Tab-separated table of C-alpha atoms in Angstrom:
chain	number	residue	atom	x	y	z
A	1187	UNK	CA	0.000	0.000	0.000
A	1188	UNK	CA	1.349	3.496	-1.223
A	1189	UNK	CA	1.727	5.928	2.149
A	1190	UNK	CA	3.270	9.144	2.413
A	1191	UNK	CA	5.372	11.141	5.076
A	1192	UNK	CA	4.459	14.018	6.629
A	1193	UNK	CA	5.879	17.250	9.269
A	1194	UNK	CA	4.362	17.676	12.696
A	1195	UNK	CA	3.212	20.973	10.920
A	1196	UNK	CA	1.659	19.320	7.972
A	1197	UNK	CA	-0.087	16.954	9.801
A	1198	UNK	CA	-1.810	19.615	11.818
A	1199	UNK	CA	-2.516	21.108	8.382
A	1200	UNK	CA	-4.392	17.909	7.466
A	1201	UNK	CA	-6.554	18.021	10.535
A	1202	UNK	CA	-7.741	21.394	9.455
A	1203	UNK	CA	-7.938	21.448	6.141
A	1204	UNK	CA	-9.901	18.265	6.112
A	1205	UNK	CA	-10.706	16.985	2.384
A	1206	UNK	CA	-8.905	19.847	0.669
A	1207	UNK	CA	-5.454	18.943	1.620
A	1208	UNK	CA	-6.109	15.559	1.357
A	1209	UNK	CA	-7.207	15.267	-2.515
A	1210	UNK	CA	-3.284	16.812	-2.940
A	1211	UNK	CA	-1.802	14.140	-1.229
A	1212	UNK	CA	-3.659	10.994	-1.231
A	1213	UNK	CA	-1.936	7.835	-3.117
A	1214	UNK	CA	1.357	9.588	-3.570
A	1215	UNK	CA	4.162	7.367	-2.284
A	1216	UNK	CA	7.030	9.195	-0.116
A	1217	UNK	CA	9.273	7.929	-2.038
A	1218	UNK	CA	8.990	10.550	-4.519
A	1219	UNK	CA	9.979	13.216	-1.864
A	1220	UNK	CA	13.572	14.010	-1.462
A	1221	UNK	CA	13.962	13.048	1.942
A	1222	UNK	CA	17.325	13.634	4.712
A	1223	UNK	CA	18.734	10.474	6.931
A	1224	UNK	CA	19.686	10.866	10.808
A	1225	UNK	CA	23.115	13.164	10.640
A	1226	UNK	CA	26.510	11.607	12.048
A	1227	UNK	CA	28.649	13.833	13.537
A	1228	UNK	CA	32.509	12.920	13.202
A	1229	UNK	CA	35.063	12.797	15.670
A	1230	UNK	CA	32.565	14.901	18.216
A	1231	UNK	CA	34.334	16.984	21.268
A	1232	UNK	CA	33.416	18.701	24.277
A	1233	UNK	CA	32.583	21.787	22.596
A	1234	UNK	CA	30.379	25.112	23.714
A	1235	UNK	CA	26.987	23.648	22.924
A	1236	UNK	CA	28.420	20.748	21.786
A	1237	UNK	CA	26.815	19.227	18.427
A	1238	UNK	CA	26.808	15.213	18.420
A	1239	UNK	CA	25.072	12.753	16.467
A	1240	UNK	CA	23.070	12.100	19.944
A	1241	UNK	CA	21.809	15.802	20.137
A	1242	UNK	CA	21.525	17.049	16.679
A	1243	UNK	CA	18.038	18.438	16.462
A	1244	UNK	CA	18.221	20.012	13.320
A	1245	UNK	CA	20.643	21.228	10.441
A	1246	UNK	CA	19.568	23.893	7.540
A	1247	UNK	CA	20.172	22.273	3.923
A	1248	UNK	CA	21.566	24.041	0.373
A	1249	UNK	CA	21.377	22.323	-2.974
A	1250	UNK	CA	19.514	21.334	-6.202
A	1251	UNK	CA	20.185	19.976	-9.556
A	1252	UNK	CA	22.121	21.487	-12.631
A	1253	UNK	CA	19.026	23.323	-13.774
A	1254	UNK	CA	17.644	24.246	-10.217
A	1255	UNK	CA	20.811	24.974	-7.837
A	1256	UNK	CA	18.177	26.723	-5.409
A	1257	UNK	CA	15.731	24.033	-5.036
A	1258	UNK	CA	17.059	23.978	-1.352
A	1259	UNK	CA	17.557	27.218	-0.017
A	1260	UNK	CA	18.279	27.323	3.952
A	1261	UNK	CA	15.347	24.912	4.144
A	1262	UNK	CA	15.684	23.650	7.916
A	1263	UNK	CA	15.395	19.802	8.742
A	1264	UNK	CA	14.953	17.895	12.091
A	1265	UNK	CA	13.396	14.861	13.240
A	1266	UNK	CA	9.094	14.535	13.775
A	1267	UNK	CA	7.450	12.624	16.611
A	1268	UNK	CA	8.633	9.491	14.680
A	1269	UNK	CA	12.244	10.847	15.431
A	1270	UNK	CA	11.971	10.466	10.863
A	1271	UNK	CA	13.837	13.521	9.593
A	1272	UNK	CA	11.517	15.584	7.158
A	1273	UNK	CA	10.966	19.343	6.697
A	1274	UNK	CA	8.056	21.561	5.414
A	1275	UNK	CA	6.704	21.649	2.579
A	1276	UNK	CA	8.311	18.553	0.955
A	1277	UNK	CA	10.188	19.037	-2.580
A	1278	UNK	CA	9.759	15.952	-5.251
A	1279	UNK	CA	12.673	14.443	-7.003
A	1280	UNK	CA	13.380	14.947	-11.068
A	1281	UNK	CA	14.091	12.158	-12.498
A	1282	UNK	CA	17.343	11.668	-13.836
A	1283	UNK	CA	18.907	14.357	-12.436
A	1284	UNK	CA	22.284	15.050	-10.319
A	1285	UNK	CA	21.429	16.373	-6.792
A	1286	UNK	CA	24.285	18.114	-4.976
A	1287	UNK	CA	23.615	19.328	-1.030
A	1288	UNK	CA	25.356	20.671	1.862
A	1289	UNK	CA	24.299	21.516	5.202
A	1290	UNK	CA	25.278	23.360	8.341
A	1291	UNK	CA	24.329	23.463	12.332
A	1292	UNK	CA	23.078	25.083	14.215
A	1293	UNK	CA	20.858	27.846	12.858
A	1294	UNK	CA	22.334	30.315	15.226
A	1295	UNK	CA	25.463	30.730	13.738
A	1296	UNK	CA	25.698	34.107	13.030
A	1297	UNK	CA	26.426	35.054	9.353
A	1298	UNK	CA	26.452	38.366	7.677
A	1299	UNK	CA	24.707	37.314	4.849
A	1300	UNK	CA	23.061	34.015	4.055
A	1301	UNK	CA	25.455	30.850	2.992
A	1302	UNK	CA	26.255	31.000	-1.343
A	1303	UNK	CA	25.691	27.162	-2.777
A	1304	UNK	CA	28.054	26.086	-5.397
A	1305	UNK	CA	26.629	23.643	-7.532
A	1306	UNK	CA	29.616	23.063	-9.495
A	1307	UNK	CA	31.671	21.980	-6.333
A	1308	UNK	CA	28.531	21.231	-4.162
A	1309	UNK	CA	29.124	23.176	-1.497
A	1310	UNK	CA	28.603	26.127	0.611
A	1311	UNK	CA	30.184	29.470	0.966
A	1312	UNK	CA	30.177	31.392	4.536
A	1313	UNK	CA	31.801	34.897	3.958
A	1314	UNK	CA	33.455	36.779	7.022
A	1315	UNK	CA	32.354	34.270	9.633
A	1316	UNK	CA	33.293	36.041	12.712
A	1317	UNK	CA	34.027	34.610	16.343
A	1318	UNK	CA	34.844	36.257	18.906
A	1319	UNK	CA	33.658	36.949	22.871
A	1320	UNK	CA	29.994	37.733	21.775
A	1321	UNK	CA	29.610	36.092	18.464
A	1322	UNK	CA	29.679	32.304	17.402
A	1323	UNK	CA	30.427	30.729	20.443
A	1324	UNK	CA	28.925	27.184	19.348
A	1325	UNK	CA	29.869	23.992	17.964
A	1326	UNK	CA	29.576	24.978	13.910
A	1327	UNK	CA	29.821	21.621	11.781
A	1328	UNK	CA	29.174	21.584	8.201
A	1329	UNK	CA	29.059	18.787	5.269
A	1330	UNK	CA	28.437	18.251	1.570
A	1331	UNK	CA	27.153	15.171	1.009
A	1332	UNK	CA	28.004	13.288	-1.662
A	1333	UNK	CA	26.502	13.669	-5.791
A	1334	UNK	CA	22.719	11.615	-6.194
A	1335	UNK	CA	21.492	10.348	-8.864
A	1336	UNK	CA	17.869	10.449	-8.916
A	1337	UNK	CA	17.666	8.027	-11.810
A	1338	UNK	CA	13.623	6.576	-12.386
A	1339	UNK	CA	13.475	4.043	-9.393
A	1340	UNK	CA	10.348	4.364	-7.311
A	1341	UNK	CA	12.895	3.888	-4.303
A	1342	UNK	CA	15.007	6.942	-3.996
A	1343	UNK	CA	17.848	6.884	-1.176
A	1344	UNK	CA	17.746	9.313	1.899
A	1345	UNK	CA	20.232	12.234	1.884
A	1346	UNK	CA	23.229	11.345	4.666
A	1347	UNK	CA	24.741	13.794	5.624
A	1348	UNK	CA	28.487	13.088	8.228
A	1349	UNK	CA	29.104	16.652	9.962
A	1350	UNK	CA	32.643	17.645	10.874
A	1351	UNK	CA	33.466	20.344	13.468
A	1352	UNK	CA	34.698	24.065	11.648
A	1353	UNK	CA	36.554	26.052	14.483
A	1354	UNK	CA	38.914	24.802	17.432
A	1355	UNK	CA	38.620	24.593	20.485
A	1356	UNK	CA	40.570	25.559	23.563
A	1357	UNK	CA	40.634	24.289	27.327
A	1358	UNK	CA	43.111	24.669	29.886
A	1359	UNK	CA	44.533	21.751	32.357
A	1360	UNK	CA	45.377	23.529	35.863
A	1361	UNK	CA	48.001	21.762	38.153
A	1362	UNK	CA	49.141	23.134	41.579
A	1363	UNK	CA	52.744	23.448	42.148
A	1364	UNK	CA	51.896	24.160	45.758
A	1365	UNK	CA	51.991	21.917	49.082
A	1366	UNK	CA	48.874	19.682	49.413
A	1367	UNK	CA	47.615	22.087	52.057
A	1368	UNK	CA	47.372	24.973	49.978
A	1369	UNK	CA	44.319	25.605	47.590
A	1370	UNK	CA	44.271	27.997	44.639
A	1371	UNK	CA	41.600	29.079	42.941
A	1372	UNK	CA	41.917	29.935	38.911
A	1373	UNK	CA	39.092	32.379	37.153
A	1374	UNK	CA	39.030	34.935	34.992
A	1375	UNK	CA	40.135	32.807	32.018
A	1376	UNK	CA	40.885	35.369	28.991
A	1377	UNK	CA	42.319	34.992	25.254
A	1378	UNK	CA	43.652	37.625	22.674
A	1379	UNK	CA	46.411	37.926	19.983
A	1380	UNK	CA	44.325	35.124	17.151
A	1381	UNK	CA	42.316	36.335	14.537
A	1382	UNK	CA	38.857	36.585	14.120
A	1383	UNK	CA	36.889	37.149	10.585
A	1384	UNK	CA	37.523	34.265	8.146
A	1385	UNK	CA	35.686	32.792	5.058
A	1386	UNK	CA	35.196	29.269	4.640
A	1387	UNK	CA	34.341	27.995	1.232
A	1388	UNK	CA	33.585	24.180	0.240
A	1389	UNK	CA	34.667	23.569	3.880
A	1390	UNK	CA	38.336	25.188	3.406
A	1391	UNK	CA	39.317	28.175	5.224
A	1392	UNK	CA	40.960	31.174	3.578
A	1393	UNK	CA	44.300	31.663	4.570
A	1394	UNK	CA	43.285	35.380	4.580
A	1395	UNK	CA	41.820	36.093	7.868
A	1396	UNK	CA	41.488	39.683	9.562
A	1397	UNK	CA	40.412	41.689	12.760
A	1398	UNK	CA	42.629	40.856	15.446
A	1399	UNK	CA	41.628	39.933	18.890
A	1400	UNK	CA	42.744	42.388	21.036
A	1401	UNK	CA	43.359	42.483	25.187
A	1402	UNK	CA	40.588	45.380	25.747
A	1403	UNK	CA	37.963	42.768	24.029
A	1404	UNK	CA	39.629	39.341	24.705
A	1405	UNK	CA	37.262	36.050	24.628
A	1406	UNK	CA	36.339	34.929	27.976
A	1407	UNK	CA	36.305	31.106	28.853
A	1408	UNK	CA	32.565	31.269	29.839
A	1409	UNK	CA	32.203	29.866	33.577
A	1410	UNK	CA	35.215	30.947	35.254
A	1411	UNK	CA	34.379	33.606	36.750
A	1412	UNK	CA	33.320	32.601	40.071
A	1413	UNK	CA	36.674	30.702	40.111
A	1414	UNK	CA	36.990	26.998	40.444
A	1415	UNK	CA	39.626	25.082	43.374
A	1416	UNK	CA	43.103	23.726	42.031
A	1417	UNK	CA	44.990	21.327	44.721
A	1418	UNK	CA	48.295	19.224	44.642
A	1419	UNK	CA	46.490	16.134	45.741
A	1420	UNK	CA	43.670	16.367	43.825
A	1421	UNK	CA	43.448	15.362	39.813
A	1422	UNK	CA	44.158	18.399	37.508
A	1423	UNK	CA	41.054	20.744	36.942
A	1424	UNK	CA	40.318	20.219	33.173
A	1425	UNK	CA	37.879	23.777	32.417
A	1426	UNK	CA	35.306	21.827	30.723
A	1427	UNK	CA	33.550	25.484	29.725
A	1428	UNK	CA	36.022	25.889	26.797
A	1429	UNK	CA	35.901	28.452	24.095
A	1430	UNK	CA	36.029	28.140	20.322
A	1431	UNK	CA	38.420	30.401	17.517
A	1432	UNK	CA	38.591	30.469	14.178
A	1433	UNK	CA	41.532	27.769	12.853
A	1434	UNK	CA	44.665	29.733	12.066
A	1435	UNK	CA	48.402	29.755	11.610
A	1436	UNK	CA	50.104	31.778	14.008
A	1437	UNK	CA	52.208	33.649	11.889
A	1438	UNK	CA	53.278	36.909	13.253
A	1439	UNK	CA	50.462	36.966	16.041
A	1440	UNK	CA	51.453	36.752	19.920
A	1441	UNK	CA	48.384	35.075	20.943
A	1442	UNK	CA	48.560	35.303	25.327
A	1443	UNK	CA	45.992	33.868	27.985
A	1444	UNK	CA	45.341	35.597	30.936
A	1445	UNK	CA	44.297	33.948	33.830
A	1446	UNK	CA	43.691	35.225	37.518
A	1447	UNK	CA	44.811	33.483	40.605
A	1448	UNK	CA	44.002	33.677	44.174
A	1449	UNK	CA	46.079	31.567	46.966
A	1450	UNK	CA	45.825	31.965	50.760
A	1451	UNK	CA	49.454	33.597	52.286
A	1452	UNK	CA	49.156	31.216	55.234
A	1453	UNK	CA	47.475	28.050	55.650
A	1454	UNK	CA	46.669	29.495	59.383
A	1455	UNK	CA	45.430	32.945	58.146
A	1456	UNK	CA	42.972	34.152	56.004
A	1457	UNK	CA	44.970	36.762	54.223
A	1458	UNK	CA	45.008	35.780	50.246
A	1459	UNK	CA	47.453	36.788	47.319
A	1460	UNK	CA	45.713	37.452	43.906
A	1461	UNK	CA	47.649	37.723	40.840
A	1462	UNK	CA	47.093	38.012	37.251
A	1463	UNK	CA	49.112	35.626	35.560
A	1464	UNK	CA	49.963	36.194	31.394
A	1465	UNK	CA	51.248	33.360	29.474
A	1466	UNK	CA	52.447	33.248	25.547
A	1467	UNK	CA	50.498	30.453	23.532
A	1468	UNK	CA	53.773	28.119	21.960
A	1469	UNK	CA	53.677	29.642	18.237
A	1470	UNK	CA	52.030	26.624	16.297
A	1471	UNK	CA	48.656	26.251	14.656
A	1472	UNK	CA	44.836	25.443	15.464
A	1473	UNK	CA	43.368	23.405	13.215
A	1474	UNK	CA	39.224	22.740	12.502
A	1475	UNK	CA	37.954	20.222	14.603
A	1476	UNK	CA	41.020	19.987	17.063
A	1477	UNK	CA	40.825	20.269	20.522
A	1478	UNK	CA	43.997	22.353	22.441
A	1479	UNK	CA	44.369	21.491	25.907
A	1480	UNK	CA	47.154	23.638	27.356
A	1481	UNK	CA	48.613	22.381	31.462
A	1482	UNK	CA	49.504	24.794	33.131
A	1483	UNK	CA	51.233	24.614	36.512
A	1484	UNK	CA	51.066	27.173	39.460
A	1485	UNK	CA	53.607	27.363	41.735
A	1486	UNK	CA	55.292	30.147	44.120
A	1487	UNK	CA	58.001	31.580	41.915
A	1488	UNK	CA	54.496	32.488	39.468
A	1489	UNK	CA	52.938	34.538	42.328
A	1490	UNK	CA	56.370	36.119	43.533
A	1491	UNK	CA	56.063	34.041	46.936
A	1492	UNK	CA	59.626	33.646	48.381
A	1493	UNK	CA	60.797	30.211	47.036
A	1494	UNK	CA	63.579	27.542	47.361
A	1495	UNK	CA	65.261	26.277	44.639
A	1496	UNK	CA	66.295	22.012	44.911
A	1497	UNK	CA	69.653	22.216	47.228
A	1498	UNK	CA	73.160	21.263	46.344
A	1499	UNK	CA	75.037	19.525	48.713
A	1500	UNK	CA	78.634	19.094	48.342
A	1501	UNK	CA	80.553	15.445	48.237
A	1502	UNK	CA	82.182	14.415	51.364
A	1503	UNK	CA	86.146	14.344	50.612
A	1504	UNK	CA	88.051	11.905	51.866
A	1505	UNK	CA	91.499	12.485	53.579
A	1506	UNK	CA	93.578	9.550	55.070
A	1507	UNK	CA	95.466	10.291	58.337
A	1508	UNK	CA	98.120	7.481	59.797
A	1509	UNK	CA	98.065	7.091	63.779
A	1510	UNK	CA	101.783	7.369	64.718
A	1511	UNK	CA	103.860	7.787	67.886
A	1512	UNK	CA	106.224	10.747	67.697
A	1513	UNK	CA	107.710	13.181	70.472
A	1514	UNK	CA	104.524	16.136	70.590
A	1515	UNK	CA	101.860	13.122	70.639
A	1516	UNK	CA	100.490	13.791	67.452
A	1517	UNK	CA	98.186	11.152	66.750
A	1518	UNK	CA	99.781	8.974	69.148
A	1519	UNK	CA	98.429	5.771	70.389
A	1520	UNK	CA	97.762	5.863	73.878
A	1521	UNK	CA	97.841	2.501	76.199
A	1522	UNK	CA	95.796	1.647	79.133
């Protein structure tokens, strides 16, 4: 028997509309609707609003065919009651026909203009994507999904789409250089120096990027704060509330982090030291869908407490001596 698929929104339409909406649909198989598979996200991280193939809840699709390349358009697809992937209204296939699409998520990524689609090379264009303190602080993953050929058959395959993550991420390990007694406490995690405006195209950066970062407006590690407890005995704090940047070669940048920390003078008193610590970022690279974990250790010499370096302590030297009589009683043998 010949059924057809509809949105949570359709449906509701149906109930409505009554016989009017139903004469448009009735005996049409879903088959002939181009329809989208669950997404896979690859090599997921812990990520600011992370995007995984377990929480994916919707992704906005580009693409068409060589003589419609705007049959999709920023049309937005996520899963019905039926957890079946499907958007609103639905968009037949053309027989014999090359399909190209690409997708992004999540919808809140913050674009100056809309996404270009590239038929030719089947992809999508973001111009000036931007991220900084205030602006694209998510988990942005994008795909193109492979050429389809929509061919005649009655049974048309499902659009699959495997997301990979665009910008890196960075996260700080903290370790306490400090006796077991003493507890620190990190916040105020800050970032400047990398770049922020970049385009990506096809899913390749440009290796053109623009508008540095700078310490008056640095991105913020969201969640620290209030501060979070750092101790020699216990495991190193990994800052779980991470931030994203754009991937980028170094080059000439200085890119620092700033961090503030607060340690007690005495363990008997309640008198505390609070510093704020700058540290260069080793010149290297971050790449798209990388996660940097930096360790950092805390000890006295950072906060200017007075310190002890490992001691050196000097070989014994040997010196033989012979026990002799002689006339003074120098090293003479005495008798009972």
């Amino acid at each position: 028997m010949k059924h057809f698929l509809l949105p949570a929104v359709a449906a509701a339409a149906v109930l409505t509309l009554g016989g009017c909406t139903k004469t448009e649909t009735v005996n049409v198989s879903d088959a002939n609707y181009i329809g989208f598979d669950n997404a896979f996200i690859g090599n997921p991280t812990k990520a600011v609003e992370e995007v995984t193939k377990a929480n994916i809840d919707h992704f906005i699709v580009y693409g068409g065919y060589a003589t419609e390349h705007g049959l999709f358009e920023g049309v937005r697809v996520a899963p019905n009651a039926n957890s079946e992937w499907t958007y609103s209204p639905l968009i037949p296939w053309e027989d014999n026909q090359e399909y190209k699409f690409a997708a992004y998520s999540p919808e809140s990524l913050s674009l100056t203009e809309d996404p270009q689609f590239n038929y030719t090379e089947g992809g999508l264009t973001f111009k000036d994507v931007t991220v900084n303190n205030n602006t694209n602080q998510i988990d942005f993953v994008y795909d193109a999904a492979d050429p389809i050929s929509s061919g005649t058959n009655i049974v048309r395959p499902k659009i699959a789409f495997a997301f990979g993550h665009m910008f890196s991420m960075i996260q700080f390990t903290i370790k306490s250089g400090f006796p077991e007694d003493v507890k620190l406490t990190i916040s105020d995690i800050k970032f400047y120096g990398m770049n922020s405006k970049n385009t990506l195209e096809n899913g390749v950066w440009s290796a053109s990027l623009s508008e540095q970062i700078q310490v008056s407006a640095p991105i913020v590690i969201a969640g620290t704060e209030e501060g979070q407890e750092v101790q020699a005995t216990a495991k190193p704090v990994d800052y779980v509330n991470n931030c994203v940047v754009l991937p980028q070669e170094f080059g000439d940048n200085v890119i620092k982090a700033q961090f503030t920390v607060t340690a007690p003078v005495s363990t008997s008193i309640s008198e505390e030291v609070q510093k704020t610590i700058t540290a260069l970022i080793p010149a290297d690279k971050w790449e798209a869908g990388f996660k940097y974990n930096y360790s950092v250790t805390i000890d006295g010499q950072t906060l200017d407490f007075i310190t002890f370096d490992t001691p050196d302590v000097n070989l014994w030297q040997d010196e033989s001596l012979n026990m002799k009589n002689d006339d003074d009683n120098v090293g003479q043998i005495i008798g009972e």
